[in-house]
PDB file of C-alpha atoms in Angstrom:
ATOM      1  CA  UNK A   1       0.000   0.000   0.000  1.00  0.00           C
ATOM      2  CA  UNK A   2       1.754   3.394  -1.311  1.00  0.00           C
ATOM      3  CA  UNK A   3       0.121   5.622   1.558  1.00  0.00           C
ATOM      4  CA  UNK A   4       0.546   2.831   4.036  1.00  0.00           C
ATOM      5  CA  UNK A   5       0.174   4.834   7.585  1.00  0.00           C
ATOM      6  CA  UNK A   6       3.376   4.205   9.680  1.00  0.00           C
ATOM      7  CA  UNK A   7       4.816   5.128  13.204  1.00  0.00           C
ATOM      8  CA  UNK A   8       7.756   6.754  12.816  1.00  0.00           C
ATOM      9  CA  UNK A   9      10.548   6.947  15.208  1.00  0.00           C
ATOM     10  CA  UNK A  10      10.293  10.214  16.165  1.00  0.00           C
ATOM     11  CA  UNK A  11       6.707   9.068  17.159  1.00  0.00           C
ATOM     12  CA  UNK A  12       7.408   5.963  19.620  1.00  0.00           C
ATOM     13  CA  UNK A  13       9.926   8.091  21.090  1.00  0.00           C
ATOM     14  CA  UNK A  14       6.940  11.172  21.932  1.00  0.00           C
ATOM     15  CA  UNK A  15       4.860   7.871  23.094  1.00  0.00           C
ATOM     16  CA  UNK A  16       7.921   6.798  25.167  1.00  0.00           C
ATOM     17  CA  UNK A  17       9.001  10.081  26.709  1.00  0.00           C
ATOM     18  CA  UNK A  18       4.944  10.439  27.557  1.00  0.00           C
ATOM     19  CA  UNK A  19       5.368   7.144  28.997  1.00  0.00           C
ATOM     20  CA  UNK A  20       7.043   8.254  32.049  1.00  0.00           C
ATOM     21  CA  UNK A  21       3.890   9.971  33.201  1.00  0.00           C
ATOM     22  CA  UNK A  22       1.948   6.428  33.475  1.00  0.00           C
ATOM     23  CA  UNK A  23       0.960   6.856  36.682  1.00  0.00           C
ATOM     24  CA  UNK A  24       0.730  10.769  36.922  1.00  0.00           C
ATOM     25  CA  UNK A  25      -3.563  10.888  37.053  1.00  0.00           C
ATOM     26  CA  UNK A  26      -3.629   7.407  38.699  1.00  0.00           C
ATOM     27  CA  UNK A  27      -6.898   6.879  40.208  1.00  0.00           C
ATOM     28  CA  UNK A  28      -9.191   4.248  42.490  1.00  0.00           C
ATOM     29  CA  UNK A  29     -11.590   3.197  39.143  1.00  0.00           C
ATOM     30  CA  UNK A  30      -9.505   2.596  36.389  1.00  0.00           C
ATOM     31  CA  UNK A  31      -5.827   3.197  37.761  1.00  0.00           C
ATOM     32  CA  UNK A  32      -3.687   3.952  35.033  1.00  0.00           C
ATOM     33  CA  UNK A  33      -5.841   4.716  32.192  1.00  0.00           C
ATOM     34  CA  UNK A  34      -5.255   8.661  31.928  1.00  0.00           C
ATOM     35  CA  UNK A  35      -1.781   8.344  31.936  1.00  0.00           C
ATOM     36  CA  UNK A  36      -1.946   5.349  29.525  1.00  0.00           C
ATOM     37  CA  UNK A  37      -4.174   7.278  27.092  1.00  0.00           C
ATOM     38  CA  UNK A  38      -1.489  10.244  27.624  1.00  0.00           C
ATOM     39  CA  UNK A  39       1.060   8.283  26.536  1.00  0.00           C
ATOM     40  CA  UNK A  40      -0.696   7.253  23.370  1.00  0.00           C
ATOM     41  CA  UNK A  41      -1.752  10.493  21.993  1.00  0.00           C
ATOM     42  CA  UNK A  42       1.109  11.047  19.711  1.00  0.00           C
ATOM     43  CA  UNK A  43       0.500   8.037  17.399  1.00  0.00           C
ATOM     44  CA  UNK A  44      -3.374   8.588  17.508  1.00  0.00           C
ATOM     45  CA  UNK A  45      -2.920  12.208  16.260  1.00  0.00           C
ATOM     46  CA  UNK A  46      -0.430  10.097  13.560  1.00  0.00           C
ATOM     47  CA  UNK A  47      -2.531   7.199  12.759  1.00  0.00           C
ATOM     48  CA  UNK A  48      -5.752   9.007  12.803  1.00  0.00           C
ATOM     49  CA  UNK A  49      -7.320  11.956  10.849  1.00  0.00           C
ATOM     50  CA  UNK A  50     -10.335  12.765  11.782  1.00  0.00           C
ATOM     51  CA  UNK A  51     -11.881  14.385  15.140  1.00  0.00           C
ATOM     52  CA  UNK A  52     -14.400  11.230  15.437  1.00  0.00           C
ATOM     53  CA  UNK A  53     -11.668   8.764  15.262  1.00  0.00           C
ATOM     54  CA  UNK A  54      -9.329  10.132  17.432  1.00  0.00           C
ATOM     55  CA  UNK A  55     -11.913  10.470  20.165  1.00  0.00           C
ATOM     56  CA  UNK A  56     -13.022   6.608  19.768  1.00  0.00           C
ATOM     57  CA  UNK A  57      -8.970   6.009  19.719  1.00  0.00           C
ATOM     58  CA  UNK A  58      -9.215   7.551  23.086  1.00  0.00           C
ATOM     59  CA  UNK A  59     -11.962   6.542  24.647  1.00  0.00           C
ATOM     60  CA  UNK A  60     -10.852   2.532  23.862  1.00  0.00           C
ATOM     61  CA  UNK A  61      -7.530   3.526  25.799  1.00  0.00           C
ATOM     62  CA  UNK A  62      -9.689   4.830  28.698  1.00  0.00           C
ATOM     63  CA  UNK A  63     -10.341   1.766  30.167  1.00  0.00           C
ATOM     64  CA  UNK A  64      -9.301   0.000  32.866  1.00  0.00           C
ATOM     65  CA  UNK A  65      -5.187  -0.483  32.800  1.00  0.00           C
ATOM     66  CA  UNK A  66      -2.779  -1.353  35.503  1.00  0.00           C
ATOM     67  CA  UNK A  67       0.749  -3.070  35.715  1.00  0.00           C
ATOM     68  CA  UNK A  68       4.127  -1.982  36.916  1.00  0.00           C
ATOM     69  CA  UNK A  69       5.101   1.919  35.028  1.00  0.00           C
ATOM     70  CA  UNK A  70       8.394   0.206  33.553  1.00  0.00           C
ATOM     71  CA  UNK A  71       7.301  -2.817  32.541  1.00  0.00           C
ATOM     72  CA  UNK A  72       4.154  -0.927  30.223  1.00  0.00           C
ATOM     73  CA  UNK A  73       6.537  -0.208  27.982  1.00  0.00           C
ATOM     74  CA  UNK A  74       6.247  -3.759  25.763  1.00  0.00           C
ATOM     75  CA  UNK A  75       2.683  -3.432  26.195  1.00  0.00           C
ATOM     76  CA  UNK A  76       2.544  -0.163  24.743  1.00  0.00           C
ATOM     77  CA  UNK A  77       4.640  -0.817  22.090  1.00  0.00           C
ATOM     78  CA  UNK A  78       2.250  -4.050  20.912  1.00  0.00           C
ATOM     79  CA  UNK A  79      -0.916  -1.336  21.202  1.00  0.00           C
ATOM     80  CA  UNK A  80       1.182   0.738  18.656  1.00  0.00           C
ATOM     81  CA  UNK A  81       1.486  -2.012  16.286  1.00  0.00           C
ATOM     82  CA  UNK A  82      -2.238  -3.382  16.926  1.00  0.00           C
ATOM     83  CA  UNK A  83      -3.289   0.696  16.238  1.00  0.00           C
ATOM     84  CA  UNK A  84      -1.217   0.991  13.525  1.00  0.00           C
ATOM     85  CA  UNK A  85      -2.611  -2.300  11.377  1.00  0.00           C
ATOM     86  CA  UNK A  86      -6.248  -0.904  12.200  1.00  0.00           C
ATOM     87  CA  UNK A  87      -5.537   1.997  10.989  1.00  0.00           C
ATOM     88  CA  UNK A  88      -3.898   0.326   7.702  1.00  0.00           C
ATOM     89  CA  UNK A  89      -7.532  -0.883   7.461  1.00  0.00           C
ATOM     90  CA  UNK A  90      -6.879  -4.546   9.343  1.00  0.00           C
ATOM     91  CA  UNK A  91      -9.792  -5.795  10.920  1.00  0.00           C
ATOM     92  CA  UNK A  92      -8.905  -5.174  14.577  1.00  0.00           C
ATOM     93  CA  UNK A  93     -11.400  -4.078  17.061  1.00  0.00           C
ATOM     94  CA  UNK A  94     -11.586  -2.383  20.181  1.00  0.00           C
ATOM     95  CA  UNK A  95     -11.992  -5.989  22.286  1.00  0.00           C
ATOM     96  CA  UNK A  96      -8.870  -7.305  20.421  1.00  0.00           C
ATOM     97  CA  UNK A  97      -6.868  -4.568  21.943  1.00  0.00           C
ATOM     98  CA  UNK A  98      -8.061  -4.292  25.532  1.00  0.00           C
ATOM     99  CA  UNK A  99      -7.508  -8.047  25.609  1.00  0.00           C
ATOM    100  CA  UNK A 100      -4.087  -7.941  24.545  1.00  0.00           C
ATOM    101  CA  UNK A 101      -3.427  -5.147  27.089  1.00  0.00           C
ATOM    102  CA  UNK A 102      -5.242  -6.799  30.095  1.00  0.00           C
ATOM    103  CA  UNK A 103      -3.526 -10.442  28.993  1.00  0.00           C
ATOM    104  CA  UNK A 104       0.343  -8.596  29.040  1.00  0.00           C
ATOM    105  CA  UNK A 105      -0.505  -6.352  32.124  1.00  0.00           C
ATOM    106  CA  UNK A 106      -0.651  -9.162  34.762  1.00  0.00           C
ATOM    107  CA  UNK A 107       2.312 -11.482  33.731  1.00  0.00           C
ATOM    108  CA  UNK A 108       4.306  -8.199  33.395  1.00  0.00           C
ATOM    109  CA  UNK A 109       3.233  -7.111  36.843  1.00  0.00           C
ATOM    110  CA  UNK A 110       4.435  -9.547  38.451  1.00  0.00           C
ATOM    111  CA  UNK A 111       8.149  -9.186  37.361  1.00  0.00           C
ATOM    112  CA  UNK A 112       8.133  -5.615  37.920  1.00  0.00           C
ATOM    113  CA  UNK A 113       8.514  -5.509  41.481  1.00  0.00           C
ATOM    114  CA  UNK A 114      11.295  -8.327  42.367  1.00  0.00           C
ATOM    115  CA  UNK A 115      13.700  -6.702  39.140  1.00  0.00           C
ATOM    116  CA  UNK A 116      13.397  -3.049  39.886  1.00  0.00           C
ATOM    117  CA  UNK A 117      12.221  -2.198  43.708  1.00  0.00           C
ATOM    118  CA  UNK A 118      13.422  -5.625  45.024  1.00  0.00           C
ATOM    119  CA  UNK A 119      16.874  -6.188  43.002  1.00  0.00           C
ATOM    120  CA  UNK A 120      18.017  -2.944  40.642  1.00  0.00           C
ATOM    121  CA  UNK A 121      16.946  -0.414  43.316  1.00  0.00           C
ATOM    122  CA  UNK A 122      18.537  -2.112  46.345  1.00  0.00           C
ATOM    123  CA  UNK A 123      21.898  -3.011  44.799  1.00  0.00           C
ATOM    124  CA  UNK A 124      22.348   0.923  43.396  1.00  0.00           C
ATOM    125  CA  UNK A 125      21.325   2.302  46.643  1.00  0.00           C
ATOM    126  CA  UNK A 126      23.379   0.194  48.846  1.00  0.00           C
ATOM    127  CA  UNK A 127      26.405   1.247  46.853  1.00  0.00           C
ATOM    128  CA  UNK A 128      25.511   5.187  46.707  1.00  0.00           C
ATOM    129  CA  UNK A 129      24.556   5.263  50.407  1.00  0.00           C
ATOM    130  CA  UNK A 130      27.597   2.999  51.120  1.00  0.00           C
ATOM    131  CA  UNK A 131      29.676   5.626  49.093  1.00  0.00           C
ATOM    132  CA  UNK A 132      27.626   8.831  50.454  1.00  0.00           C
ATOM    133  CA  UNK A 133      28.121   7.879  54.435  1.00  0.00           C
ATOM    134  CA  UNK A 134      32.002   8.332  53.549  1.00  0.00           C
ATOM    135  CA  UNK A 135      30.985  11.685  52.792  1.00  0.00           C
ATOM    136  CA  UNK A 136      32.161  10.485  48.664  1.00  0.00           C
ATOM    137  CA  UNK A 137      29.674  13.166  46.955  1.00  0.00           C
ATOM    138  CA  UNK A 138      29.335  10.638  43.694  1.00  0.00           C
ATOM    139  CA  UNK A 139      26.955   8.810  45.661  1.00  0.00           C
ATOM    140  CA  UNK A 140      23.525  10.777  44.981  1.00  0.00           C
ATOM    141  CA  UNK A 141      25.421  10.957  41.579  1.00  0.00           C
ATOM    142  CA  UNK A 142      25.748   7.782  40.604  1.00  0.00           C
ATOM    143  CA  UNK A 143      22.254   6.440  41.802  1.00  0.00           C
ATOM    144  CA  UNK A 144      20.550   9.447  40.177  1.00  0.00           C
ATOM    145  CA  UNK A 145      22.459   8.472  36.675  1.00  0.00           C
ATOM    146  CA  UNK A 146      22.551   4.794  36.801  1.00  0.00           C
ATOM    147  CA  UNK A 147      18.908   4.362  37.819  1.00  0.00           C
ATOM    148  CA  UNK A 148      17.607   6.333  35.220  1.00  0.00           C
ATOM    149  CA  UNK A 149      19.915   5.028  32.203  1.00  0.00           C
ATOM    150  CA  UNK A 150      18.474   1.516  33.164  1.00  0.00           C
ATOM    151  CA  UNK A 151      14.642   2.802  33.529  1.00  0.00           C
ATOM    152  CA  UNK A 152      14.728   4.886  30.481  1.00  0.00           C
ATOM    153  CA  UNK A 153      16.942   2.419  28.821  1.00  0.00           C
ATOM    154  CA  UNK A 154      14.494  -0.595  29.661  1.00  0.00           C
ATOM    155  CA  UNK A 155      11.172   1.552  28.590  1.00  0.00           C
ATOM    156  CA  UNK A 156      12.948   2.405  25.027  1.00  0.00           C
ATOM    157  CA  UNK A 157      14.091  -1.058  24.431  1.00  0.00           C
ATOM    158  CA  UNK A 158      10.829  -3.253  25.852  1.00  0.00           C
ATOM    159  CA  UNK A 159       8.560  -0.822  23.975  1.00  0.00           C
ATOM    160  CA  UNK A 160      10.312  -1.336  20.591  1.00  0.00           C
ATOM    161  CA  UNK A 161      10.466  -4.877  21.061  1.00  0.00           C
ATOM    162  CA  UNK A 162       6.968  -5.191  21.773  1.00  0.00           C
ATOM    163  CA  UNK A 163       6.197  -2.638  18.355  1.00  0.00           C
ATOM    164  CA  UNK A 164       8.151  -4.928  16.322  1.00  0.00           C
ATOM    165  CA  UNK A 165       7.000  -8.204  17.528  1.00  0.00           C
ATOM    166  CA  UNK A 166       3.170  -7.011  17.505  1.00  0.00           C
ATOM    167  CA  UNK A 167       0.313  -9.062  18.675  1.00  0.00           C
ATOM    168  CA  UNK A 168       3.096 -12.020  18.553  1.00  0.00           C
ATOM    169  CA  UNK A 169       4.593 -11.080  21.944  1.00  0.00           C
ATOM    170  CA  UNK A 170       1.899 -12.277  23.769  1.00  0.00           C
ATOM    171  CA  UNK A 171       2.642 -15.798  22.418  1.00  0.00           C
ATOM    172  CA  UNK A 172       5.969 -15.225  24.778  1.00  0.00           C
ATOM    173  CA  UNK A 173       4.279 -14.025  27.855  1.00  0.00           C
ATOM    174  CA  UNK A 174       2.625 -16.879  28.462  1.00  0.00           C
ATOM    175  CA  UNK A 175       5.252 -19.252  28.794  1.00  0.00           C
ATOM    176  CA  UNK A 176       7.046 -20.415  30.952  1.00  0.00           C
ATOM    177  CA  UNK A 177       9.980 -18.057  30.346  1.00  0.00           C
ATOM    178  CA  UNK A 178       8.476 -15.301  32.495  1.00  0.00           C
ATOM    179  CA  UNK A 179       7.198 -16.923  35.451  1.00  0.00           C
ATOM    180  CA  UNK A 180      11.326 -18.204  36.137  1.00  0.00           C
ATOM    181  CA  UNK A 181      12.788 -14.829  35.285  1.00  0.00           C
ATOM    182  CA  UNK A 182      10.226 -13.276  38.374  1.00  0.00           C
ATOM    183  CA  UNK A 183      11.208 -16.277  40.677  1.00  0.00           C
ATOM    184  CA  UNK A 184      14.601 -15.559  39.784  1.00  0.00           C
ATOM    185  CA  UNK A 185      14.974 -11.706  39.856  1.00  0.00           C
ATOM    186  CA  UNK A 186      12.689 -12.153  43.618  1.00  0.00           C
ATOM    187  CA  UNK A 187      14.938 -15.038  45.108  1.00  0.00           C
ATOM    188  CA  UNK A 188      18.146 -12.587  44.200  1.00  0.00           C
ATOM    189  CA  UNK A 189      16.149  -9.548  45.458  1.00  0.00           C
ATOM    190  CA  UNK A 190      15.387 -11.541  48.490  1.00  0.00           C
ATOM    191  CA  UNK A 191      19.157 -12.287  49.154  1.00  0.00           C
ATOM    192  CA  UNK A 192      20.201  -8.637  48.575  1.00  0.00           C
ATOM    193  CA  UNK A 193      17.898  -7.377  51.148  1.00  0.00           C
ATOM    194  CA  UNK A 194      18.602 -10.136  53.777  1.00  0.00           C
ATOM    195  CA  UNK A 195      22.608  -9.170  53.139  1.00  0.00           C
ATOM    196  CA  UNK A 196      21.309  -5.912  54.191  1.00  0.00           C
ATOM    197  CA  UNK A 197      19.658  -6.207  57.614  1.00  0.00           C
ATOM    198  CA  UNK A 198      22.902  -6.472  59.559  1.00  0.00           C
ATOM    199  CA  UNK A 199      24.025  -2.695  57.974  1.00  0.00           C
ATOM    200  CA  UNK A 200      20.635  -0.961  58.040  1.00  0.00           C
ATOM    201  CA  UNK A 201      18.988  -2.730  61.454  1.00  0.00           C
ATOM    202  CA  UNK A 202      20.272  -1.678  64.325  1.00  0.00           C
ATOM    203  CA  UNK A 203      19.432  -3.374  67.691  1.00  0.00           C
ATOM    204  CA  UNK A 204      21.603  -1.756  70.745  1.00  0.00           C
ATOM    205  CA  UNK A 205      21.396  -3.556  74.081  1.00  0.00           C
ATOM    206  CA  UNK A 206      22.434  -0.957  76.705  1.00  0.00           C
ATOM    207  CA  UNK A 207      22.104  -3.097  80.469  1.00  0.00           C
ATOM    208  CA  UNK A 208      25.671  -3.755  81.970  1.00  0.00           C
ATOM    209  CA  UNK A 209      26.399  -7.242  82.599  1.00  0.00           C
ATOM    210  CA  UNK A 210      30.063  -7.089  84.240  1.00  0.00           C
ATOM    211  CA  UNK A 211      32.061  -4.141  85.241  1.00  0.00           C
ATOM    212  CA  UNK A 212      36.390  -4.989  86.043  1.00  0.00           C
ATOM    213  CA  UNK A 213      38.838  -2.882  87.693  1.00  0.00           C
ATOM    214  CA  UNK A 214      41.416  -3.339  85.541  1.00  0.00           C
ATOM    215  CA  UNK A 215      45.782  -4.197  86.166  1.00  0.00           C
ATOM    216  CA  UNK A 216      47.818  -0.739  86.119  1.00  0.00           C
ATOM    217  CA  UNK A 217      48.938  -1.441  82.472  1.00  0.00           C
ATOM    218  CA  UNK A 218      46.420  -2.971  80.673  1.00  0.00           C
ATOM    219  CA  UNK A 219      44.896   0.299  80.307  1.00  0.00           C
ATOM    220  CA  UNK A 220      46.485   4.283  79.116  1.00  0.00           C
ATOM    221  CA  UNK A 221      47.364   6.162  82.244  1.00  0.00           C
ATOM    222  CA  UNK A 222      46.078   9.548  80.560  1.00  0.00           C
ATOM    223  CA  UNK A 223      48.459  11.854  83.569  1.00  0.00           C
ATOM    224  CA  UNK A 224      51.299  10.004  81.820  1.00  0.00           C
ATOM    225  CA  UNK A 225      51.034  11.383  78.626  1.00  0.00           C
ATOM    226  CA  UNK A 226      53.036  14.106  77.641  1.00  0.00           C
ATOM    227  CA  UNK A 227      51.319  17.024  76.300  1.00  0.00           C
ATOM    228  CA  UNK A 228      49.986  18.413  73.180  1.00  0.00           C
ATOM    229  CA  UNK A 229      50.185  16.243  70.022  1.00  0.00           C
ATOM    230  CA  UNK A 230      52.708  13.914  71.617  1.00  0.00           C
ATOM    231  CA  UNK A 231      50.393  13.068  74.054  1.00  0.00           C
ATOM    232  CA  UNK A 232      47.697  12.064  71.308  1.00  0.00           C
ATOM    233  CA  UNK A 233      50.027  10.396  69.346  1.00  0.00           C
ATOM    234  CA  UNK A 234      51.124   8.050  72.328  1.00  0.00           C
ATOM    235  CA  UNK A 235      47.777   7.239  73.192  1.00  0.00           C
ATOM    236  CA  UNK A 236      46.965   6.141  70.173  1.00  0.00           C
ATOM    237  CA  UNK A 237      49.958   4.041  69.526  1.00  0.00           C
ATOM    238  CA  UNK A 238      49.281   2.209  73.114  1.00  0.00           C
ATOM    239  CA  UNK A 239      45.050   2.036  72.431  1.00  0.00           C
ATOM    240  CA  UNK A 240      46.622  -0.029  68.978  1.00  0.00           C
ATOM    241  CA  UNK A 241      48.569  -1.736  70.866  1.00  0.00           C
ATOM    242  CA  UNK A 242      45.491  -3.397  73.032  1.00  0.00           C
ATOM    243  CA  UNK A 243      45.661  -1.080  76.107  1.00  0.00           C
ATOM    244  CA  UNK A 244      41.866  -0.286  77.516  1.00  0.00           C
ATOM    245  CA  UNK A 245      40.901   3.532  77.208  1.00  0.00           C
ATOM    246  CA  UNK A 246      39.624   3.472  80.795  1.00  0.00           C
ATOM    247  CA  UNK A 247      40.575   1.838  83.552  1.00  0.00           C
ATOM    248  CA  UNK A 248      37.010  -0.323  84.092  1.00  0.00           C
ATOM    249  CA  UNK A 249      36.341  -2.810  81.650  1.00  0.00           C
ATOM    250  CA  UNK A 250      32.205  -2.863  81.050  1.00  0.00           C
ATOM    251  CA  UNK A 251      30.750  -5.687  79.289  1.00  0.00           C
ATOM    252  CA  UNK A 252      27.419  -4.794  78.019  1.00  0.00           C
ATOM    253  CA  UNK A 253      24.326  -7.333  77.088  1.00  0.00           C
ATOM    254  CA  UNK A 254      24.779  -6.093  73.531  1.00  0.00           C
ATOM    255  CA  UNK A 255      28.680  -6.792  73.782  1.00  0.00           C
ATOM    256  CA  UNK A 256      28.007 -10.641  74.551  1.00  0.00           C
ATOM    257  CA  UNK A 257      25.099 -10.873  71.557  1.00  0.00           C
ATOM    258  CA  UNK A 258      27.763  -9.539  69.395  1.00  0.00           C
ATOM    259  CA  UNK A 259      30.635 -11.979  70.271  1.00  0.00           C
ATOM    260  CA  UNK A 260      27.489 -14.864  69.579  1.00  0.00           C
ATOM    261  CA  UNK A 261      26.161 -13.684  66.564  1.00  0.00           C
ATOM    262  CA  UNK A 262      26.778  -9.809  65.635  1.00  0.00           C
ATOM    263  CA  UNK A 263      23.575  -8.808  64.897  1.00  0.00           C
ATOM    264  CA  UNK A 264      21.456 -11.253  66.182  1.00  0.00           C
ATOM    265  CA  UNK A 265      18.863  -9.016  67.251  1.00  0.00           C
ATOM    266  CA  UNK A 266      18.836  -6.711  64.346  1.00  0.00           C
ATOM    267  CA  UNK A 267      18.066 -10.016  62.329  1.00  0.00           C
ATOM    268  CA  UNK A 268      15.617 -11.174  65.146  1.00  0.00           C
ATOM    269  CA  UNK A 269      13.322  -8.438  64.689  1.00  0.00           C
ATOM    270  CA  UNK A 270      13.701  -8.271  60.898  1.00  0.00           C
ATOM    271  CA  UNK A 271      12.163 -12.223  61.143  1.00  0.00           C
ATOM    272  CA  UNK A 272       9.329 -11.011  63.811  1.00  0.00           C
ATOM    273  CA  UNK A 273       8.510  -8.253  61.269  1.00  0.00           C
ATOM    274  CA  UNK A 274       7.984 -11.293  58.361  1.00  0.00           C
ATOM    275  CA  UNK A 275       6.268 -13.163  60.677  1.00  0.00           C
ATOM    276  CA  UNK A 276       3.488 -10.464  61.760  1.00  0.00           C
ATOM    277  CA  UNK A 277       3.390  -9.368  57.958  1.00  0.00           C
ATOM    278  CA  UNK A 278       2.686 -13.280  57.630  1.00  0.00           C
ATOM    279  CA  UNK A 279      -0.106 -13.070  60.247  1.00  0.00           C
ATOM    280  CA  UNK A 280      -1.400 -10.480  58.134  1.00  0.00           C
ATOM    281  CA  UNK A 281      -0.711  -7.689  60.719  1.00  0.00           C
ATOM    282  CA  UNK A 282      -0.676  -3.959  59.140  1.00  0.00           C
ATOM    283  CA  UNK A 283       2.798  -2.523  58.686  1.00  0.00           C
ATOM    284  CA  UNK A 284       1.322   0.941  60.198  1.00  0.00           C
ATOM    285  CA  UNK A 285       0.550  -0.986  63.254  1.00  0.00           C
ATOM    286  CA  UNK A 286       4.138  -2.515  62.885  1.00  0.00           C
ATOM    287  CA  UNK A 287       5.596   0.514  62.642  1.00  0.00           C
ATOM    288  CA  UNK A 288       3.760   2.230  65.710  1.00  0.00           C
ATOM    289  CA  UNK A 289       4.176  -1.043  67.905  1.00  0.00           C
ATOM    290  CA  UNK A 290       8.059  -0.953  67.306  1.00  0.00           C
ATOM    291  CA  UNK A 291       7.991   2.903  67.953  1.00  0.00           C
ATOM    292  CA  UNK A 292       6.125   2.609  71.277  1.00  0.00           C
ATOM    293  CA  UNK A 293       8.623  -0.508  72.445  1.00  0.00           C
ATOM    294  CA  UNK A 294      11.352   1.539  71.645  1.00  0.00           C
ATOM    295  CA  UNK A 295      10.231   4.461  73.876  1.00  0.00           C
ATOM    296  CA  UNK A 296       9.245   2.192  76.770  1.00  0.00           C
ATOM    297  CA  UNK A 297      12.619  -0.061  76.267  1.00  0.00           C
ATOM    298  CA  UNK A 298      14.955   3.490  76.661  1.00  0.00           C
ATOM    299  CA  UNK A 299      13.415   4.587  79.608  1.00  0.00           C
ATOM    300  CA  UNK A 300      13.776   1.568  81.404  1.00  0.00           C
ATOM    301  CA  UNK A 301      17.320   1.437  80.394  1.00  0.00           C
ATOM    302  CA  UNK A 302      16.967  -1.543  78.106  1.00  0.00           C
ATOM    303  CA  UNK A 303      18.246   0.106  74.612  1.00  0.00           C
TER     304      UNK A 303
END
């Protein structure tokens, strides 16, 4: 056909850019349909002339639509092939394309969550915080960059895959190919998070379980020292060398959890928070309930 309608490049990448703002008028009845319809207006006003079609065009894409914001991108990108043949004249109709979009939306759903806010997100900010807490400014820097080269960089490349393979990539959705790439993206997710209960939960025992007058010489005799930075620099050399700062040892509850297990109770409460969550307790009430023991556990002198 010599006036064959076509999406051109510089339209999927209006669709994709629009695509960011998925979830910018989300709302309780049809979730992510404004944004969705948003997104789309670029190859409607391409693919379709008149006022009357345009507005149908529309009003098809208003319907219900929900899934993870990144992973929308191959489902958009099929809806821009499936629009583009019926405009071409192909006899495609409004329930053809809501079905494809509701069949994609819940597969891709599901492997939205363990790759980017269980695994991606995670692993990026563990290493900018990790580099941001030594006061290393390319922290915010590199999380700011490197997330959004792989978000923008998965939307571009999902949503042209799913243009070019058409109606055909739902064929590949509902395999078996996606259901292992979720269990594996949440079982790594899972293992990134658990590595990081012993850095980000903090448990601090505070009740004094022994308190030892220690041996003239096992600890620095501060009147000693000579003065200025001499004085520093000797106490630092003995404190290396194993002598006690003071001349008590204290041995705190916390000290013997540590020489057990460091962080034994940091990863005790993460596993009562699963549990409760398990129980299907609310994490507000979670939150509050570890607030108030917190409170009541300082003043008694427990943390």
């Amino acid at each position: 056909m010599a006036n064959k309608l076509k999406l051109t490049k510089k339209d999927r990448i209006s669709v994709w850019f629009r695509s960011f703002f998925l979830q910018g008028s989300w709302n309780y009845e049809r979730m992510q349909n404004g944004g969705w319809a948003y997104a789309l207006i670029p190859a409607i006003k391409k693919l379709y002339k008149t006022k009357e079609d345009r507005s149908a065009a529309l009003k098809r894409h208003l319907e219900f639509f929900n899934t993870h914001p990144y992973v929308a991108s191959p489902v958009i990108g099929v809806t821009l092939a499936l629009e583009e043949d019926r405009a071409n004249g192909l006899p495609i109709d409004d329930v053809t394309i809501q079905g494809v979009k509701v069949g994609m939306m819940g597969p891709l759903a599901g492997i939205g969550d363990p790759v980017f806010w269980f695994t991606v997100r995670p692993i990026l900010g563990a290493l900018a915080a990790s580099l941001a807490m030594s006061g290393n400014i390319l922290g915010p820097i590199i999380f700011f960059f490197a997330w959004n080269i792989i978000r923008m960089s998965f939307m571009w490349y999902t949503q042209e895959f799913g243009y070019k393979a058409g109606s055909h990539i739902t064929d590949d959705v509902s395999g078996g190919l996606l259901q292992d790439v979720t269990k594996g993206a949440s079982i790594l997710g899972m293992f990134i998070l658990g590595s990081l209960v012993n850095r980000w939960v903090t448990v601090i025992f505070t009740p004094t379980v022994s308190s030892v007058k220690l041996a003239a010489g096992a600890y620095i005799d501060w009147s000693k020292l000579p003065a200025g930075s001499n004085g520093i620099k000797e106490a630092l050399l003995q404190q290396t060398a194993g002598l006690s700062l003071t001349n008590v040892k204290v041995t705190t509850l916390q000290n013997n959890l540590d020489s057990l297990i460091p962080g034994l109770a940091g990863l005790a409460l993460t596993l009562l928070c699963m549990w409760l969550l398990k129980k299907k307790v609310s994490p507000i009430t979670i939150i509050f309930g570890l607030f108030a023991i917190g409170i009541i556990f300082h003043l008694i002198g427990l943390m």
